[in-house]
Each structure stands twice: as C-alpha cells, then as structure tokens.
Amino acid sequence: MATFLEKWVEEIALLTKPDKIHWCDGSEKEARELIKIGIEKEKLNGNPVFHELNKSTYPDSYLHRSHPNDVARSENLTFVCHADKETAGPNNNWMDPKEAKAKMNTLYSGCMKGRTMYVLPYMMGHPDSPYAKACVQITDSTYVAVSMRIMTRLSNIVIKKIGNTDKFVKGIHSVGELDPARRFVMHFPDEGLVMSFGSGYGGNALLGKKCFSLRIASCLGLKEGWLAEHMIIMGIEDPKGKIIYVAAALPSACGKTNLAMMQPTIPGYKIWTLGDDIAWMNIGEDGRLYAINPEFGFFGVASGTSMNTNPNMMKTLKANKFYPTLYTNVGLDTDKNEPWWEGMSEAPKNMKDWQGKTYDGKEKAAHANSRFTVSINNCETLSKEFDSPKGVPISAIIFGGRRSSLLPLVYESKSWQHGVFSGSIMGSETTAAAIHASGVLRRDPMAMLPFCGYNMGDYFRHWLNIGKKMKNAPNIFFVNWFRVNEEGKFMWPGFGENIRVIKWIMERVIWKGEAVETPIGNVPTVKGFDTAGLKDVPASDMEKLFGVNIKEWGEELKSIEEHYKTFGSKMPAELKQEYEALLKEYQK
Ligand code: GTP
Ligand code: SPV
Ligand code: MN
C-alpha cells in the first residue's frame, strides 16, 4: 500500500512528467553525484549548473551562476493564498487559492519532461525538538537539491518519521524556463503547501527557508501561540563566563549574518552562533521565551565579507567539514580558479564577472546579492546549544534597520508594548536582497514585511498577546549601524566593534547599566558606554550617535502615520497610543 507521501509524489509526477524520479537520502555520496550531474549534464542558460573551484584552496566548493534575471527574491511575484484577501493583509500579494492552484498546475503541466524530479525529505529544526517540522520538497534542479542538503536537515529518516500520515509541509518547485513572466511563488498556509515556478534563486526556490519557515510558519505561530521570526540567535559570553542569549531582527542584507558570527573587539567577550536568519520562538514552562533555529546552514551575502569584517565566516567557508560549499553569482579569479567578490581583497588580475564575462573593472565582479551556501556545522563559533531541542532562553530582542540619519546607534524600549511599537515602525533603506530600487526608505516592521504570511495588523496584535503570556519578557532594543556623516561616510565602524553595543545591551539586561531617557527610549551615556580602544570615532560623533532630537522627527512621524493607516482597523489601539505619545513629545 502506497503511503500518503508516495501518492502525493506520484500525483505531482503525473502532472510534471519527469523522465526520472530520485528520492534523495541526504548522504554525502548522493550530494557528490548530484554535483557531478550539475557539472557534466544539467545546463542553466546554456552553462553547466556547477563549476568546481580550486581543489586545494577551496576544497569541495562550487560556483553557480544563476540566470541574470533571477538573482534575488521576487517579492512582486510572491503570493499568500488565504481564503480571503483580508487575512493576507495589505503586506501580501493575494490570490484566490483555487485560481492560484489552477495557474500553477498549468505551469507545472509537463514542465519536468526530459528532467529528473528530486524528492527531498527534510526537517526544519532538530528531529528531537518538539518544535521541529517534517517537510518534503520536490524540485527539478540539482542546485536546489544540493542547497537544501546544506540549509536543512535532509535525510531519508524523515520519510520514516512521516510514515503514512499527511503531517508534513509540502513544497513543489520547478525552474521552468526562468522566464519572469512565468514566475510565481505561491503559499497556501491552510494546507501547509508552497508552489514555486520559474526561479532557481534562494528564497524563491529553497522552500524550507522564507516560504515555509517564515510565511507558512508565521501562520502556524498565530494559531498555536508562538513566533516565527526573521531573526538571528546568538549567545554573548562576558569575561566572567556568563552567557545570555539574544535574538535580533534586521531586514535582508542589513547585517544579521555578520552580527551572528561577530568576532568581538573587546577582549574576553565571545559570541556563540545559533542562527543567522530565522528563529522560531515558543514560551517555555518557566514563562520565558525560547528560540530554536530551524535551519542547518547559512545562505549569506558574499559581497563585503572579508577577514576584516567577518573572519569567522571566512573560516567557516573553508572549514570543509560538511559537503559542499556553494558560491552563487560571485566573480571568478581565472588564474587561481577561486571565488572573489567586492570587499574580499584586492581585485585579481584576471577575472570573470558573475555572469561569466571578462571583468573590466567598470562593473562589479560579484552581484550585490551574490551569496555563499555553507553548513552551520562548519562554524567554529557554533554554540553547543545549537541542537538543544527546547532552544535557548532569550534575554533580549534586538530590532534594527539601515538608517542613514535620525535613528541613534542603539536605544532600549521602555516596556514590551513600547518595544512592539519600536518594531512596528522599523524602517530601512532597501538593499539588493530583493528585486526593487535600492536605497529607498521602506517601513519593514520586525524585518518581516516580505515574510509575514498574514495581515500585519493581526501580527502586531499577536506580538502584544505573546508579551502578556510571558513571565520574564525579554527587553527590546533597537540598533542602527548605518548612520552617516555629512560626507556620506558611516559614523560607526560596525562589525566586531558592534560588541560595544551588545555589551551595553547585556549590561542593561543583567545589571541595568547606565542610560538616559529620551522620547523614543533609553540611550547609553557616553560615560556608561565602553569606548576603550575604539579608534576612528571622534567624541563628537559618539554624542551624535546617541543623540535623539525629537524636533527632527516631523517627516518620520508623518510617514509612520501613513504606514499605520495601511493596516486600517486591524492596527492595535495600544500601538496607536504609543504613536500618539511620541507625537505629543514632538509637539511639545
Ligand atoms: P540576509 O541574508 O539578506 O537576511 O542579510 P543579513 O541581514 O544577514 O546581512 P549580512 O550580515 O549578510 O550583511 C549584509 C551587508 O551589510 C554586507 O555587505 C555587510 O558587509 C554589511 N554589514 C553588515 N554588518 C555591518 C556593520 O556593522 N556595518 C556596516 N557598515 N555594514 C555592515
Ligand atoms: C533574505 O533575503 O532575507 C535572505 C536571502 O536571507 S533569501 O533566502 O533569498 O530570502
Ligand atoms: Mn534573510
């Protein structure tokens, strides 16, 4: 008797008509075979899917060039298909589920002819965790199959776990013709189903990541009383050996991976990495918030990563413990057969750019959203709590954004409700992680605007409710590494120096370190903030970095009001009151 899973796979095969069906077991041997197919047989845009990099300097590493029209998440082609539009909210594109399925089934019809269909059974979260979820993704791309082995716990053991039940999250993916006019990422939260067509890129195609672990999981969290967030998880160890855990939400390409793997400049401090992109957080029996990272790898921004900015990632990339490491849309040093991107080192003499063209120094060698895919197992700073089934207790939540002006380096919210307010008004200047104009301010509440699978008005309410259910709610902070001076240069050195901010946050959480009140929250005093050994930041800049002048907030307040209006009657009254209180301070 065929199981539910086998019948489902059969059904998709009847629709997509692959030449072959390959059930993946998740082994290294199999991953090597898939890479071989990607080098020798499978083509993308006329080129092999993988190119093997220098065996001695970058062992088990492969370059992948995606289609030039397929280099980032396509938010405008991403839909959340609830029964009604109101549930999806103004923050999502919506399509009627029946219509969406009909559209996808037409696209899928015969789309795998001449191709192999890979069936990928995987877990999001450690299999022993009560919060983990079993999933199965179907794909016709070796790049996606190999990436999923790095990013998730992919294993045929999951098939046993699923047994003859329908308790697994389903993902269907085909690269199709990589035609943006025939590209869709459709979510069906009620069915735990994602359908994706026409893209092979990251968040569009690795369906366990943003599609399931955020858009669908956020809907489960609303129903079941937990949070699925676009957050890193890290431990901070002080010189006395005390460790606290924090979760931090920064919008795409705004510094999560760098923060999660930071090498602190203050002696005696250590950062322990648990996750760099997604956190699932549940209230534990003791009333505290516990976080797990459902993922198993990093899909990190390559551009800007170097021994100066993120030495731990540079080491992780070469650790070569878990097969393989992938580089997508980076430059290729043709003399050394090594990957290269802007910010890594001096540009090599002879290079091909991310599209395979000869590099002439006029355009970038690596795409601004070029990425590496590497197992978290390779990370030297991996916390020993990474596999803990119940997760780690969170003492602080950090929100942040890319703001060139106005927002201080760090501030602390006055209460949970006030912290939810500060998350709800988060804004960030846009980056290359999604296809849209870069550098424009967009409100991105809790860094979840592109990832919340339901109406964000209801999401804010859910956050307020979670706060009421906790006994020891984490303090909520806001950080901004990206303030610039009159010359347009970053005022704060960032990266390893961010430990100074993290140290202040830890002190506020444990010992109540020094702070002054401002209308938006508490900021550090220059005296109470560790600047010992800090170079290149003049004292006058420190004052500016902590400065909050509410009289400059006129435009910001107007824009927040507009932002709140988009959620209409769904906007919780408590948050409107917080806004009114801030407005009053401005009008004083
Ligand atoms: P996603 O994977 O898209 O979710 O991005 P992310 O939030 O993990 O961002 P990541 O850490 O990869 O950083 C994105 C870009 O911001 C890189 O080019 C970094 O070099 C840069 N960046 C990260 N941290 C800092 C910082 O503290 N200061 C400055 N100036 N730039 C930073
Ligand atoms: C992001 O854009 O926030 C990412 C990359 O982490 S992707 O997997 O494409 O979503
Ligand atoms: Mn992300």
Short mmCIF file of N, CA, C and O in Angstrom, two decimals, residues 479-574:
data_model
loop_
_atom_site.label_atom_id
_atom_site.label_comp_id
_atom_site.label_asym_id
_atom_site.label_seq_id
_atom_site.Cartn_x
_atom_site.Cartn_y
_atom_site.Cartn_z
N VAL A 479 18.85 48.85 17.11
CA VAL A 479 20.20 49.27 16.73
C VAL A 479 20.23 49.79 15.29
O VAL A 479 19.39 49.44 14.46
N ASN A 480 21.20 50.67 15.02
CA ASN A 480 21.40 51.20 13.67
C ASN A 480 22.90 51.37 13.43
O ASN A 480 23.51 52.29 13.95
N TRP A 481 23.48 50.47 12.65
CA TRP A 481 24.93 50.54 12.37
C TRP A 481 25.23 51.51 11.24
O TRP A 481 26.38 51.71 10.88
N PHE A 482 24.20 52.07 10.62
CA PHE A 482 24.39 52.66 9.29
C PHE A 482 24.24 54.18 9.21
O PHE A 482 24.04 54.73 8.14
N ARG A 483 24.32 54.87 10.36
CA ARG A 483 24.20 56.32 10.32
C ARG A 483 25.42 56.92 9.62
O ARG A 483 26.54 56.48 9.84
N VAL A 484 25.20 57.91 8.75
CA VAL A 484 26.32 58.51 8.01
C VAL A 484 26.53 59.97 8.40
O VAL A 484 25.60 60.64 8.89
N ASN A 485 27.75 60.49 8.18
CA ASN A 485 28.05 61.90 8.45
C ASN A 485 27.78 62.75 7.20
O ASN A 485 27.28 62.24 6.19
N GLU A 486 28.17 64.03 7.28
CA GLU A 486 27.89 64.95 6.16
C GLU A 486 28.54 64.46 4.85
O GLU A 486 28.04 64.74 3.77
N GLU A 487 29.67 63.78 4.98
CA GLU A 487 30.34 63.28 3.76
C GLU A 487 29.76 61.96 3.26
O GLU A 487 30.28 61.38 2.31
N GLY A 488 28.73 61.49 3.93
CA GLY A 488 28.11 60.23 3.50
C GLY A 488 28.86 59.00 3.98
O GLY A 488 28.61 57.88 3.49
N LYS A 489 29.80 59.17 4.90
CA LYS A 489 30.56 58.01 5.40
C LYS A 489 29.90 57.45 6.67
O LYS A 489 29.36 58.21 7.47
N PHE A 490 29.97 56.12 6.86
CA PHE A 490 29.42 55.53 8.08
C PHE A 490 30.13 56.11 9.30
O PHE A 490 31.35 56.18 9.33
N MET A 491 29.35 56.54 10.30
CA MET A 491 29.94 57.12 11.51
C MET A 491 30.41 56.04 12.47
O MET A 491 31.26 56.29 13.32
N TRP A 492 29.83 54.87 12.35
CA TRP A 492 30.13 53.78 13.28
C TRP A 492 30.90 52.68 12.52
O TRP A 492 30.48 52.28 11.43
N PRO A 493 32.03 52.20 13.07
CA PRO A 493 32.84 51.22 12.33
C PRO A 493 32.15 49.87 12.13
O PRO A 493 32.49 49.12 11.21
N GLY A 494 31.20 49.55 12.99
CA GLY A 494 30.41 48.32 12.81
C GLY A 494 31.18 47.03 13.04
O GLY A 494 32.22 47.01 13.69
N PHE A 495 30.63 45.94 12.51
CA PHE A 495 31.23 44.59 12.57
C PHE A 495 31.69 44.25 14.00
O PHE A 495 30.90 44.38 14.91
N GLY A 496 32.98 43.89 14.19
CA GLY A 496 33.46 43.47 15.52
C GLY A 496 33.27 44.53 16.59
O GLY A 496 33.14 44.22 17.79
N GLU A 497 33.24 45.80 16.17
CA GLU A 497 33.04 46.88 17.15
C GLU A 497 31.60 46.91 17.66
O GLU A 497 31.31 47.54 18.67
N ASN A 498 30.71 46.24 16.96
CA ASN A 498 29.31 46.20 17.43
C ASN A 498 29.20 45.55 18.81
O ASN A 498 28.19 45.70 19.49
N ILE A 499 30.24 44.83 19.23
CA ILE A 499 30.23 44.22 20.56
C ILE A 499 30.02 45.29 21.64
O ILE A 499 29.45 45.02 22.71
N ARG A 500 30.45 46.52 21.37
CA ARG A 500 30.30 47.59 22.36
C ARG A 500 28.81 47.84 22.64
O ARG A 500 28.40 48.07 23.77
N VAL A 501 28.05 47.79 21.56
CA VAL A 501 26.60 47.97 21.69
C VAL A 501 25.99 46.75 22.39
O VAL A 501 25.16 46.87 23.29
N ILE A 502 26.46 45.58 21.97
CA ILE A 502 25.94 44.34 22.55
C ILE A 502 26.29 44.27 24.04
O ILE A 502 25.49 43.82 24.87
N LYS A 503 27.47 44.74 24.39
CA LYS A 503 27.88 44.75 25.81
C LYS A 503 26.94 45.65 26.62
O LYS A 503 26.49 45.27 27.71
N TRP A 504 26.61 46.82 26.06
CA TRP A 504 25.69 47.73 26.76
C TRP A 504 24.32 47.07 26.93
O TRP A 504 23.70 47.12 27.99
N ILE A 505 23.90 46.38 25.87
CA ILE A 505 22.61 45.68 25.93
C ILE A 505 22.66 44.62 27.03
O ILE A 505 21.74 44.51 27.85
N MET A 506 23.76 43.86 27.09
CA MET A 506 23.90 42.81 28.11
C MET A 506 23.87 43.45 29.50
O MET A 506 23.22 42.93 30.42
N GLU A 507 24.55 44.57 29.65
CA GLU A 507 24.56 45.24 30.96
C GLU A 507 23.16 45.72 31.35
O GLU A 507 22.75 45.61 32.50
N ARG A 508 22.44 46.23 30.39
CA ARG A 508 21.07 46.68 30.68
C ARG A 508 20.22 45.49 31.13
O ARG A 508 19.39 45.62 32.02
N VAL A 509 20.45 44.34 30.50
CA VAL A 509 19.65 43.15 30.82
C VAL A 509 20.02 42.60 32.20
O VAL A 509 19.16 42.25 33.00
N ILE A 510 21.34 42.55 32.50
CA ILE A 510 21.76 41.91 33.76
C ILE A 510 21.88 42.91 34.90
O ILE A 510 21.40 42.69 35.99
N TRP A 511 22.63 43.95 34.66
CA TRP A 511 22.97 44.82 35.79
C TRP A 511 22.33 46.20 35.71
O TRP A 511 22.66 47.10 36.46
N LYS A 512 21.57 46.45 34.67
CA LYS A 512 20.98 47.77 34.50
C LYS A 512 22.07 48.84 34.36
O LYS A 512 22.23 49.72 35.20
N GLY A 513 22.89 48.70 33.34
CA GLY A 513 23.92 49.69 33.01
C GLY A 513 23.34 51.08 32.78
O GLY A 513 22.13 51.24 32.70
N GLU A 514 24.22 52.04 32.60
CA GLU A 514 23.79 53.45 32.57
C GLU A 514 23.02 53.83 31.30
O GLU A 514 23.41 53.42 30.20
N ALA A 515 21.98 54.65 31.46
CA ALA A 515 21.21 55.11 30.30
C ALA A 515 20.53 56.43 30.60
O ALA A 515 20.35 56.78 31.77
N VAL A 516 20.20 57.15 29.55
CA VAL A 516 19.35 58.34 29.72
C VAL A 516 18.07 58.15 28.94
O VAL A 516 18.06 57.55 27.86
N GLU A 517 17.00 58.72 29.49
CA GLU A 517 15.71 58.61 28.83
C GLU A 517 15.58 59.63 27.71
O GLU A 517 16.01 60.76 27.86
N THR A 518 15.00 59.20 26.58
CA THR A 518 14.64 60.14 25.51
C THR A 518 13.20 59.79 25.13
O THR A 518 12.68 58.75 25.55
N PRO A 519 12.57 60.63 24.30
CA PRO A 519 11.18 60.32 23.93
C PRO A 519 11.02 58.96 23.22
O PRO A 519 9.95 58.36 23.27
N ILE A 520 12.08 58.48 22.55
CA ILE A 520 11.92 57.18 21.85
C ILE A 520 12.35 55.99 22.70
O ILE A 520 12.08 54.85 22.36
N GLY A 521 13.04 56.26 23.80
CA GLY A 521 13.51 55.17 24.67
C GLY A 521 14.81 55.56 25.33
O GLY A 521 15.23 56.72 25.28
N ASN A 522 15.49 54.58 25.96
CA ASN A 522 16.72 54.87 26.69
C ASN A 522 17.94 54.69 25.80
O ASN A 522 18.07 53.68 25.12
N VAL A 523 18.83 55.69 25.82
CA VAL A 523 20.08 55.57 25.06
C VAL A 523 21.25 55.55 26.05
O VAL A 523 21.11 56.03 27.18
N PRO A 524 22.41 55.01 25.62
CA PRO A 524 23.55 54.97 26.54
C PRO A 524 24.06 56.39 26.82
O PRO A 524 23.86 57.29 26.02
N THR A 525 24.73 56.56 27.96
CA THR A 525 25.50 57.78 28.17
C THR A 525 26.89 57.50 27.60
O THR A 525 27.32 56.34 27.55
N VAL A 526 27.59 58.54 27.15
CA VAL A 526 28.93 58.33 26.59
C VAL A 526 29.83 57.70 27.64
O VAL A 526 30.64 56.82 27.37
N LYS A 527 29.63 58.14 28.91
CA LYS A 527 30.44 57.62 30.02
C LYS A 527 30.15 56.12 30.29
O LYS A 527 31.05 55.35 30.58
N GLY A 528 28.89 55.77 30.18
CA GLY A 528 28.48 54.40 30.52
C GLY A 528 28.65 53.41 29.37
O GLY A 528 28.19 52.27 29.43
N PHE A 529 29.31 53.85 28.29
CA PHE A 529 29.46 53.02 27.08
C PHE A 529 30.93 52.75 26.88
O PHE A 529 31.75 53.67 26.94
N ASP A 530 31.30 51.50 26.67
CA ASP A 530 32.72 51.12 26.57
C ASP A 530 33.31 51.58 25.24
O ASP A 530 33.01 51.02 24.19
N THR A 531 34.17 52.62 25.32
CA THR A 531 34.85 53.08 24.10
C THR A 531 36.36 52.83 24.19
O THR A 531 37.11 53.30 23.32
N ALA A 532 36.80 52.10 25.23
CA ALA A 532 38.25 51.87 25.40
C ALA A 532 38.83 51.20 24.16
O ALA A 532 38.33 50.14 23.72
N GLY A 533 39.81 51.82 23.58
CA GLY A 533 40.48 51.23 22.41
C GLY A 533 39.73 51.45 21.10
O GLY A 533 40.17 50.99 20.05
N LEU A 534 38.60 52.13 21.15
CA LEU A 534 37.83 52.38 19.93
C LEU A 534 38.53 53.45 19.09
O LEU A 534 38.78 54.55 19.57
N LYS A 535 38.86 53.08 17.86
CA LYS A 535 39.59 54.03 17.01
C LYS A 535 38.62 54.69 16.02
O LYS A 535 37.56 54.17 15.74
N ASP A 536 39.04 55.83 15.52
CA ASP A 536 38.36 56.47 14.37
C ASP A 536 36.95 56.97 14.65
O ASP A 536 36.21 57.23 13.70
N VAL A 537 36.54 57.04 15.90
CA VAL A 537 35.24 57.67 16.16
C VAL A 537 35.47 58.85 17.10
O VAL A 537 35.68 58.66 18.30
N PRO A 538 35.44 60.08 16.57
CA PRO A 538 35.65 61.25 17.43
C PRO A 538 34.56 61.36 18.50
O PRO A 538 33.42 60.91 18.26
N ALA A 539 34.93 61.92 19.66
CA ALA A 539 33.96 62.04 20.76
C ALA A 539 32.69 62.75 20.31
O ALA A 539 31.58 62.38 20.72
N SER A 540 32.86 63.74 19.44
CA SER A 540 31.67 64.48 18.99
C SER A 540 30.73 63.55 18.20
O SER A 540 29.51 63.69 18.26
N ASP A 541 31.31 62.59 17.49
CA ASP A 541 30.47 61.64 16.76
C ASP A 541 29.73 60.70 17.71
O ASP A 541 28.60 60.30 17.44
N MET A 542 30.39 60.35 18.84
CA MET A 542 29.71 59.49 19.82
C MET A 542 28.45 60.18 20.32
O MET A 542 27.39 59.57 20.42
N GLU A 543 28.58 61.49 20.63
CA GLU A 543 27.41 62.26 21.09
C GLU A 543 26.31 62.18 20.02
O GLU A 543 25.14 61.95 20.33
N LYS A 544 26.73 62.36 18.76
CA LYS A 544 25.73 62.34 17.67
C LYS A 544 25.10 60.96 17.52
O LYS A 544 23.90 60.84 17.25
N LEU A 545 25.93 59.92 17.69
CA LEU A 545 25.42 58.55 17.52
C LEU A 545 24.36 58.21 18.57
O LEU A 545 23.47 57.41 18.32
N PHE A 546 24.47 58.81 19.75
CA PHE A 546 23.47 58.56 20.80
C PHE A 546 22.38 59.63 20.82
O PHE A 546 21.44 59.54 21.59
N GLY A 547 22.58 60.68 20.01
CA GLY A 547 21.67 61.82 20.07
C GLY A 547 20.28 61.51 19.52
O GLY A 547 20.15 60.87 18.48
N VAL A 548 19.27 61.94 20.24
CA VAL A 548 17.90 61.86 19.74
C VAL A 548 17.30 63.26 19.85
O VAL A 548 17.16 63.79 20.95
N ASN A 549 17.02 63.86 18.70
CA ASN A 549 16.37 65.18 18.72
C ASN A 549 14.97 65.03 18.14
O ASN A 549 14.78 64.96 16.93
N ILE A 550 14.03 64.96 19.03
CA ILE A 550 12.65 64.66 18.61
C ILE A 550 12.11 65.74 17.66
O ILE A 550 11.23 65.47 16.85
N LYS A 551 12.69 66.94 17.73
CA LYS A 551 12.25 68.03 16.84
C LYS A 551 12.54 67.71 15.37
O LYS A 551 11.98 68.31 14.46
N GLU A 552 13.47 66.76 15.14
CA GLU A 552 13.80 66.37 13.75
C GLU A 552 12.88 65.25 13.24
O GLU A 552 13.05 64.76 12.13
N TRP A 553 11.93 64.84 14.06
CA TRP A 553 11.13 63.67 13.73
C TRP A 553 9.84 63.96 12.95
O TRP A 553 9.01 63.08 12.78
N GLY A 554 9.68 65.22 12.49
CA GLY A 554 8.43 65.59 11.80
C GLY A 554 8.09 64.68 10.63
O GLY A 554 7.00 64.08 10.59
N GLU A 555 9.02 64.55 9.69
CA GLU A 555 8.79 63.72 8.49
C GLU A 555 8.56 62.26 8.88
O GLU A 555 7.69 61.59 8.34
N GLU A 556 9.38 61.80 9.84
CA GLU A 556 9.31 60.41 10.28
C GLU A 556 7.91 60.11 10.85
O GLU A 556 7.30 59.09 10.53
N LEU A 557 7.43 61.03 11.68
CA LEU A 557 6.12 60.81 12.31
C LEU A 557 5.01 60.76 11.26
O LEU A 557 4.12 59.92 11.33
N LYS A 558 5.12 61.64 10.26
CA LYS A 558 4.12 61.63 9.18
C LYS A 558 4.15 60.30 8.46
O LYS A 558 3.11 59.71 8.14
N SER A 559 5.36 59.83 8.20
CA SER A 559 5.50 58.57 7.46
C SER A 559 5.01 57.38 8.29
O SER A 559 4.42 56.44 7.76
N ILE A 560 5.21 57.44 9.62
CA ILE A 560 4.70 56.36 10.49
C ILE A 560 3.17 56.36 10.47
O ILE A 560 2.52 55.31 10.40
N GLU A 561 2.61 57.56 10.48
CA GLU A 561 1.14 57.66 10.48
C GLU A 561 0.58 57.02 9.20
O GLU A 561 -0.39 56.25 9.24
N GLU A 562 1.21 57.33 8.06
CA GLU A 562 0.79 56.75 6.78
C GLU A 562 0.91 55.22 6.83
O GLU A 562 0.02 54.50 6.38
N HIS A 563 2.03 54.76 7.37
CA HIS A 563 2.31 53.33 7.48
C HIS A 563 1.23 52.65 8.33
O HIS A 563 0.68 51.61 7.94
N TYR A 564 0.89 53.24 9.45
CA TYR A 564 -0.14 52.67 10.33
C TYR A 564 -1.50 52.63 9.63
O TYR A 564 -2.27 51.70 9.81
N LYS A 565 -1.78 53.69 8.82
CA LYS A 565 -3.08 53.75 8.14
C LYS A 565 -3.29 52.56 7.21
O LYS A 565 -4.43 52.13 7.02
N THR A 566 -2.21 52.02 6.64
CA THR A 566 -2.38 50.93 5.68
C THR A 566 -3.01 49.69 6.34
O THR A 566 -3.58 48.86 5.65
N PHE A 567 -2.90 49.59 7.68
CA PHE A 567 -3.47 48.41 8.34
C PHE A 567 -4.88 48.66 8.88
O PHE A 567 -5.50 47.77 9.46
N GLY A 568 -5.39 49.90 8.65
CA GLY A 568 -6.78 50.24 8.97
C GLY A 568 -7.18 49.81 10.36
O GLY A 568 -6.45 49.99 11.33
N SER A 569 -8.36 49.18 10.45
CA SER A 569 -8.93 48.84 11.75
C SER A 569 -8.17 47.68 12.41
O SER A 569 -8.39 47.38 13.58
N LYS A 570 -7.29 47.01 11.67
CA LYS A 570 -6.51 45.90 12.25
C LYS A 570 -5.40 46.42 13.17
O LYS A 570 -4.78 45.65 13.90
N MET A 571 -5.11 47.72 13.09
CA MET A 571 -3.98 48.27 13.85
C MET A 571 -4.36 48.32 15.34
O MET A 571 -5.32 48.99 15.71
N PRO A 572 -3.62 47.63 16.22
CA PRO A 572 -3.99 47.63 17.64
C PRO A 572 -3.97 49.03 18.26
O PRO A 572 -3.05 49.82 18.00
N ALA A 573 -4.99 49.32 19.09
CA ALA A 573 -5.11 50.63 19.73
C ALA A 573 -3.90 50.95 20.59
O ALA A 573 -3.45 52.09 20.64
N GLU A 574 -3.33 49.93 21.24
CA GLU A 574 -2.17 50.15 22.12
C GLU A 574 -1.01 50.79 21.34
O GLU A 574 -0.29 51.63 21.87
#
